[in-house]
Amino acid sequence: MKRSLALIIGVLFIAPAHATPMDTASWTNWTSSAPGSISGSFTQGSNTIDVTYTGNAFGVDYGSHIYNVPASFTNAEVTNTPGTNGTVLMTGGTNEINAFHFSQAVVDPIIDLFSVGQAGVAVTFNFLDGATFSILNQGAGNWGGGLLTQSGSSVTGWEGNGLLQFHGTYTDIYFTTPDYEYYYGATVGAVNAVPEPATYALILGGLGFLAWTTRRRKQDVKQV
C-alpha cells in the first residue's frame, strides 16, 4: 500500500513537469516576409493561430543577433526568445495604423520589441482600442541600450529592447509608430505552457485514488 501511495504521489508531481515544455512561448514563425504580405503562425494550446501583419514594414529579419541577449526578451513565464523565427522590421514616422491580426482569439498575447529608438532619439509604439499591457522585462540588446518606459497604452524606447504581455483576449493588436528611425522591430506570440486536458485527468484520477485508498484504510482499521 505504501508503495502504491508513493507511486501516485510521484505521478502527481512528475506529470505537470512533463506537461510544461522547456520552451514556454510560441512565437510567430514568419513564413512570408514580402512587404504587404507578411504572415506566419504560432500555437496556443492545441490551436494553430495564423498571423498577418499590415502597416509600416519593409520586411522580416531572421538574424539570430536580434535576440543575442536572451535575458532582455524573456522572464520566468516566457522562457524562450523568438530566435530565428523572424521579426517584422519597420521605420515608423507615419500615422499609418499597423496591425497584428490573428485568425482566432489569443489569450494574453506577448510581443518582443528590439532596437526601439536610440540614444537621444525616442521611438514610441502607441497601442490602440484600449489595449492594455505590462512590460515583463527589458534590457540591453545587440547594440546595447535597454530603456523602455510605459505610459498608459504607449511604450517608448531609447535603444529599447524588451518583452510585453497584453491582458485579455485579442484578435487584433493595433498600433502606430509615429517616430522615424532606421530601424526597429517587433514580433508576436503567446505563452503555451498550459497542461493538456489528459494531464488534468491524470492528476484528478490520482487524487481520487488517494482518497479511495485512505477511506479503505480507515474502514479496515474500524473493522479490526
mmCIF file of C-alpha atoms in Angstrom:
data_model
loop_
_atom_site.group_PDB
_atom_site.id
_atom_site.type_symbol
_atom_site.label_atom_id
_atom_site.label_comp_id
_atom_site.label_asym_id
_atom_site.label_seq_id
_atom_site.Cartn_x
_atom_site.Cartn_y
_atom_site.Cartn_z
ATOM 1 C CA MET A 1 0.000 0.000 0.000
ATOM 2 C CA LYS A 2 2.791 2.430 0.875
ATOM 3 C CA ARG A 3 4.455 1.737 -2.467
ATOM 4 C CA SER A 4 1.169 2.450 -4.298
ATOM 5 C CA LEU A 5 0.733 5.746 -2.483
ATOM 6 C CA ALA A 6 4.306 6.744 -3.208
ATOM 7 C CA LEU A 7 3.815 5.913 -6.899
ATOM 8 C CA ILE A 8 0.673 8.024 -7.186
ATOM 9 C CA ILE A 9 2.277 10.952 -5.382
ATOM 10 C CA GLY A 10 5.267 10.689 -7.704
ATOM 11 C CA VAL A 11 2.984 10.789 -10.760
ATOM 12 C CA LEU A 12 1.209 13.875 -9.409
ATOM 13 C CA PHE A 13 4.485 15.757 -9.166
ATOM 14 C CA ILE A 14 6.044 14.461 -12.387
ATOM 15 C CA ALA A 15 3.053 14.868 -14.723
ATOM 16 C CA PRO A 16 2.872 18.699 -14.563
ATOM 17 C CA ALA A 17 6.602 18.895 -15.199
ATOM 18 C CA HIS A 18 6.196 16.905 -18.404
ATOM 19 C CA ALA A 19 3.169 18.991 -19.417
ATOM 20 C CA THR A 20 5.218 22.194 -19.319
ATOM 21 C CA PRO A 21 7.703 22.230 -22.214
ATOM 22 C CA MET A 22 11.146 23.743 -21.909
ATOM 23 C CA ASP A 23 10.098 26.482 -24.335
ATOM 24 C CA THR A 24 7.003 28.063 -22.820
ATOM 25 C CA ALA A 25 6.296 30.597 -25.572
ATOM 26 C CA SER A 26 5.219 30.014 -29.143
ATOM 27 C CA TRP A 27 6.462 32.881 -31.299
ATOM 28 C CA THR A 28 5.243 33.599 -34.809
ATOM 29 C CA ASN A 29 7.190 31.745 -37.452
ATOM 30 C CA TRP A 30 7.062 34.309 -40.250
ATOM 31 C CA THR A 31 6.921 32.294 -43.486
ATOM 32 C CA SER A 32 6.050 35.150 -45.848
ATOM 33 C CA SER A 33 8.232 38.216 -45.488
ATOM 34 C CA ALA A 34 7.436 40.392 -48.511
ATOM 35 C CA PRO A 35 6.167 43.869 -47.559
ATOM 36 C CA GLY A 36 2.387 43.891 -47.834
ATOM 37 C CA SER A 37 2.089 40.126 -47.339
ATOM 38 C CA ILE A 38 3.891 39.376 -44.082
ATOM 39 C CA SER A 39 2.341 36.301 -42.491
ATOM 40 C CA GLY A 40 3.081 33.285 -40.357
ATOM 41 C CA SER A 41 1.676 31.283 -37.452
ATOM 42 C CA PHE A 42 2.152 30.225 -33.849
ATOM 43 C CA THR A 43 0.278 27.942 -31.473
ATOM 44 C CA GLN A 44 -1.596 28.385 -28.228
ATOM 45 C CA GLY A 45 -2.717 25.208 -26.532
ATOM 46 C CA SER A 46 -3.938 22.925 -29.314
ATOM 47 C CA ASN A 47 -4.774 25.801 -31.673
ATOM 48 C CA THR A 48 -2.676 26.966 -34.609
ATOM 49 C CA ILE A 49 -3.045 30.718 -34.939
ATOM 50 C CA ASP A 50 -2.444 32.269 -38.365
ATOM 51 C CA VAL A 51 -0.971 35.772 -38.126
ATOM 52 C CA THR A 52 -0.845 38.566 -40.679
ATOM 53 C CA TYR A 53 0.919 41.890 -40.263
ATOM 54 C CA THR A 54 -0.219 45.000 -42.094
ATOM 55 C CA GLY A 55 1.166 48.504 -41.933
ATOM 56 C CA ASN A 56 4.582 50.123 -41.891
ATOM 57 C CA ALA A 57 7.216 47.485 -42.655
ATOM 58 C CA PHE A 58 9.996 46.718 -45.090
ATOM 59 C CA GLY A 59 10.425 43.004 -44.469
ATOM 60 C CA VAL A 60 11.377 40.417 -41.860
ATOM 61 C CA ASP A 61 14.781 39.884 -40.273
ATOM 62 C CA TYR A 62 15.604 36.271 -39.361
ATOM 63 C CA GLY A 63 19.001 37.087 -37.878
ATOM 64 C CA SER A 64 19.937 35.366 -34.624
ATOM 65 C CA HIS A 65 21.773 38.529 -33.497
ATOM 66 C CA ILE A 66 18.469 40.251 -32.707
ATOM 67 C CA TYR A 67 17.962 38.218 -29.542
ATOM 68 C CA ASN A 68 21.587 37.608 -28.559
ATOM 69 C CA VAL A 69 20.882 38.959 -25.058
ATOM 70 C CA PRO A 70 18.099 36.477 -24.184
ATOM 71 C CA ALA A 71 17.567 37.782 -20.644
ATOM 72 C CA SER A 72 16.205 41.050 -22.074
ATOM 73 C CA PHE A 73 13.452 39.280 -24.030
ATOM 74 C CA THR A 74 12.319 36.569 -21.597
ATOM 75 C CA ASN A 75 11.249 36.056 -17.996
ATOM 76 C CA ALA A 76 10.159 33.203 -15.711
ATOM 77 C CA GLU A 77 6.937 32.699 -17.680
ATOM 78 C CA VAL A 78 8.272 33.342 -21.198
ATOM 79 C CA THR A 79 11.426 31.248 -21.220
ATOM 80 C CA ASN A 80 12.451 31.401 -24.889
ATOM 81 C CA THR A 81 13.095 34.192 -27.379
ATOM 82 C CA PRO A 82 11.701 34.192 -30.946
ATOM 83 C CA GLY A 83 15.150 33.002 -32.083
ATOM 84 C CA THR A 84 15.328 32.854 -35.871
ATOM 85 C CA ASN A 85 11.547 32.776 -36.417
ATOM 86 C CA GLY A 86 11.801 36.321 -37.724
ATOM 87 C CA THR A 87 10.948 39.845 -36.619
ATOM 88 C CA VAL A 88 8.948 42.443 -38.545
ATOM 89 C CA LEU A 89 11.142 45.439 -39.431
ATOM 90 C CA MET A 90 9.738 48.956 -39.518
ATOM 91 C CA THR A 91 10.938 52.539 -39.677
ATOM 92 C CA GLY A 92 7.853 54.358 -38.431
ATOM 93 C CA GLY A 93 7.462 58.077 -38.968
ATOM 94 C CA THR A 94 3.855 57.931 -40.217
ATOM 95 C CA ASN A 95 0.329 57.975 -38.809
ATOM 96 C CA GLU A 96 -0.426 54.655 -40.508
ATOM 97 C CA ILE A 97 -2.227 52.139 -38.313
ATOM 98 C CA ASN A 98 -0.283 48.899 -38.060
ATOM 99 C CA ALA A 99 -1.854 45.600 -37.008
ATOM 100 C CA PHE A 100 -1.109 42.054 -35.981
ATOM 101 C CA HIS A 101 -4.239 40.101 -36.981
ATOM 102 C CA PHE A 102 -4.946 36.628 -35.539
ATOM 103 C CA SER A 103 -7.142 34.017 -37.215
ATOM 104 C CA GLN A 104 -8.740 33.279 -33.833
ATOM 105 C CA ALA A 105 -8.761 34.807 -30.386
ATOM 106 C CA VAL A 106 -5.461 34.773 -28.478
ATOM 107 C CA VAL A 107 -5.320 34.969 -24.693
ATOM 108 C CA ASP A 108 -2.749 37.391 -23.231
ATOM 109 C CA PRO A 109 -0.541 37.680 -26.356
ATOM 110 C CA ILE A 110 3.120 38.626 -25.975
ATOM 111 C CA ILE A 111 5.321 40.936 -28.042
ATOM 112 C CA ASP A 112 9.096 41.257 -28.181
ATOM 113 C CA LEU A 113 10.440 44.674 -29.240
ATOM 114 C CA PHE A 114 14.013 45.254 -30.323
ATOM 115 C CA SER A 115 16.187 48.298 -31.011
ATOM 116 C CA VAL A 116 13.315 50.724 -30.397
ATOM 117 C CA GLY A 117 14.886 54.184 -30.791
ATOM 118 C CA GLN A 118 18.472 55.119 -29.997
ATOM 119 C CA ALA A 119 20.344 57.319 -27.558
ATOM 120 C CA GLY A 120 18.752 60.756 -27.812
ATOM 121 C CA VAL A 121 16.123 59.565 -30.315
ATOM 122 C CA ALA A 122 12.918 58.243 -28.744
ATOM 123 C CA VAL A 123 10.578 55.903 -30.591
ATOM 124 C CA THR A 124 7.049 55.204 -29.348
ATOM 125 C CA PHE A 125 4.567 52.400 -30.001
ATOM 126 C CA ASN A 126 1.018 53.665 -29.363
ATOM 127 C CA PHE A 127 -1.343 50.711 -28.903
ATOM 128 C CA LEU A 128 -4.964 51.425 -29.814
ATOM 129 C CA ASP A 129 -8.514 50.353 -28.961
ATOM 130 C CA GLY A 130 -7.944 50.226 -25.232
ATOM 131 C CA ALA A 131 -5.201 47.604 -25.372
ATOM 132 C CA THR A 132 -3.512 47.096 -22.008
ATOM 133 C CA PHE A 133 -0.149 45.529 -21.395
ATOM 134 C CA SER A 134 2.733 45.221 -18.955
ATOM 135 C CA ILE A 135 6.477 45.342 -19.575
ATOM 136 C CA LEU A 136 7.619 41.968 -18.248
ATOM 137 C CA ASN A 137 11.316 42.530 -18.888
ATOM 138 C CA GLN A 138 13.771 44.801 -20.669
ATOM 139 C CA GLY A 139 17.484 45.250 -21.072
ATOM 140 C CA ALA A 140 20.408 45.571 -23.432
ATOM 141 C CA GLY A 141 20.264 44.282 -26.990
ATOM 142 C CA ASN A 142 22.731 43.723 -29.789
ATOM 143 C CA TRP A 143 23.540 47.446 -29.819
ATOM 144 C CA GLY A 144 23.418 47.970 -26.064
ATOM 145 C CA GLY A 145 20.722 50.242 -24.671
ATOM 146 C CA GLY A 146 17.742 48.712 -22.951
ATOM 147 C CA LEU A 147 15.476 51.506 -21.758
ATOM 148 C CA LEU A 148 11.704 51.122 -22.254
ATOM 149 C CA THR A 149 9.118 53.200 -20.438
ATOM 150 C CA GLN A 150 5.353 52.763 -20.362
ATOM 151 C CA SER A 151 2.717 55.473 -20.227
ATOM 152 C CA GLY A 152 -0.813 54.109 -20.430
ATOM 153 C CA SER A 153 -1.115 52.214 -23.712
ATOM 154 C CA SER A 154 2.178 53.549 -25.107
ATOM 155 C CA VAL A 155 5.732 52.285 -24.743
ATOM 156 C CA THR A 156 8.772 54.398 -25.610
ATOM 157 C CA GLY A 157 12.336 53.243 -26.171
ATOM 158 C CA TRP A 158 15.790 54.752 -26.394
ATOM 159 C CA GLU A 159 17.512 51.745 -27.989
ATOM 160 C CA GLY A 160 14.875 49.808 -26.064
ATOM 161 C CA ASN A 161 14.541 46.041 -26.006
ATOM 162 C CA GLY A 162 12.013 44.058 -24.062
ATOM 163 C CA LEU A 163 9.059 41.786 -23.533
ATOM 164 C CA LEU A 164 5.437 42.952 -23.335
ATOM 165 C CA GLN A 165 2.397 40.928 -22.309
ATOM 166 C CA PHE A 166 -1.100 42.084 -23.203
ATOM 167 C CA HIS A 167 -4.027 41.495 -20.869
ATOM 168 C CA GLY A 168 -7.192 39.893 -22.191
ATOM 169 C CA THR A 169 -8.279 38.248 -25.429
ATOM 170 C CA TYR A 170 -7.340 39.686 -28.821
ATOM 171 C CA THR A 171 -7.975 39.009 -32.492
ATOM 172 C CA ASP A 172 -6.116 42.201 -33.485
ATOM 173 C CA ILE A 173 -3.433 44.363 -31.922
ATOM 174 C CA TYR A 174 -3.439 47.825 -33.500
ATOM 175 C CA PHE A 175 -0.711 50.411 -33.017
ATOM 176 C CA THR A 176 1.001 53.408 -34.552
ATOM 177 C CA THR A 177 4.709 54.194 -34.785
ATOM 178 C CA PRO A 178 4.849 57.948 -35.407
ATOM 179 C CA ASP A 179 8.617 58.305 -34.837
ATOM 180 C CA TYR A 180 11.070 57.642 -37.650
ATOM 181 C CA GLU A 181 14.238 55.658 -37.040
ATOM 182 C CA TYR A 182 16.066 53.188 -39.223
ATOM 183 C CA TYR A 183 15.304 50.599 -37.978
ATOM 184 C CA TYR A 184 13.419 48.732 -35.195
ATOM 185 C CA GLY A 185 11.167 45.725 -34.962
ATOM 186 C CA ALA A 186 8.543 43.621 -33.235
ATOM 187 C CA THR A 187 7.132 40.121 -33.244
ATOM 188 C CA VAL A 188 4.200 38.462 -31.528
ATOM 189 C CA GLY A 189 3.306 35.148 -29.923
ATOM 190 C CA ALA A 190 1.642 33.556 -26.915
ATOM 191 C CA VAL A 191 2.501 31.651 -23.775
ATOM 192 C CA ASN A 192 1.947 27.982 -24.459
ATOM 193 C CA ALA A 193 2.780 26.314 -21.143
ATOM 194 C CA VAL A 194 -0.697 25.040 -20.332
ATOM 195 C CA PRO A 195 -1.125 21.421 -19.155
ATOM 196 C CA GLU A 196 -3.084 19.326 -21.637
ATOM 197 C CA PRO A 197 -6.536 18.002 -20.598
ATOM 198 C CA ALA A 198 -5.053 14.493 -20.295
ATOM 199 C CA THR A 199 -2.677 15.783 -17.644
ATOM 200 C CA TYR A 200 -5.514 17.240 -15.615
ATOM 201 C CA ALA A 201 -7.363 13.915 -15.908
ATOM 202 C CA LEU A 202 -4.293 12.068 -14.649
ATOM 203 C CA ILE A 203 -3.934 14.413 -11.682
ATOM 204 C CA LEU A 204 -7.620 14.173 -10.777
ATOM 205 C CA GLY A 205 -7.535 10.397 -11.151
ATOM 206 C CA GLY A 206 -4.533 10.189 -8.860
ATOM 207 C CA LEU A 207 -6.202 12.362 -6.230
ATOM 208 C CA GLY A 208 -9.336 10.223 -6.440
ATOM 209 C CA PHE A 209 -7.321 7.041 -5.964
ATOM 210 C CA LEU A 210 -5.586 8.543 -2.930
ATOM 211 C CA ALA A 211 -8.947 9.448 -1.377
ATOM 212 C CA TRP A 212 -10.292 5.942 -2.036
ATOM 213 C CA THR A 213 -7.281 4.171 -0.531
ATOM 214 C CA THR A 214 -7.372 6.449 2.520
ATOM 215 C CA ARG A 215 -11.049 5.654 3.074
ATOM 216 C CA ARG A 216 -10.395 1.903 2.681
ATOM 217 C CA ARG A 217 -7.621 2.019 5.249
ATOM 218 C CA LYS A 218 -9.873 3.787 7.749
ATOM 219 C CA GLN A 219 -12.582 1.172 7.185
ATOM 220 C CA ASP A 220 -10.085 -1.669 7.662
ATOM 221 C CA VAL A 221 -8.900 -0.126 10.945
ATOM 222 C CA LYS A 222 -12.508 0.150 12.221
ATOM 223 C CA GLN A 223 -13.207 -3.484 11.338
ATOM 224 C CA VAL A 224 -10.147 -4.639 13.285
#
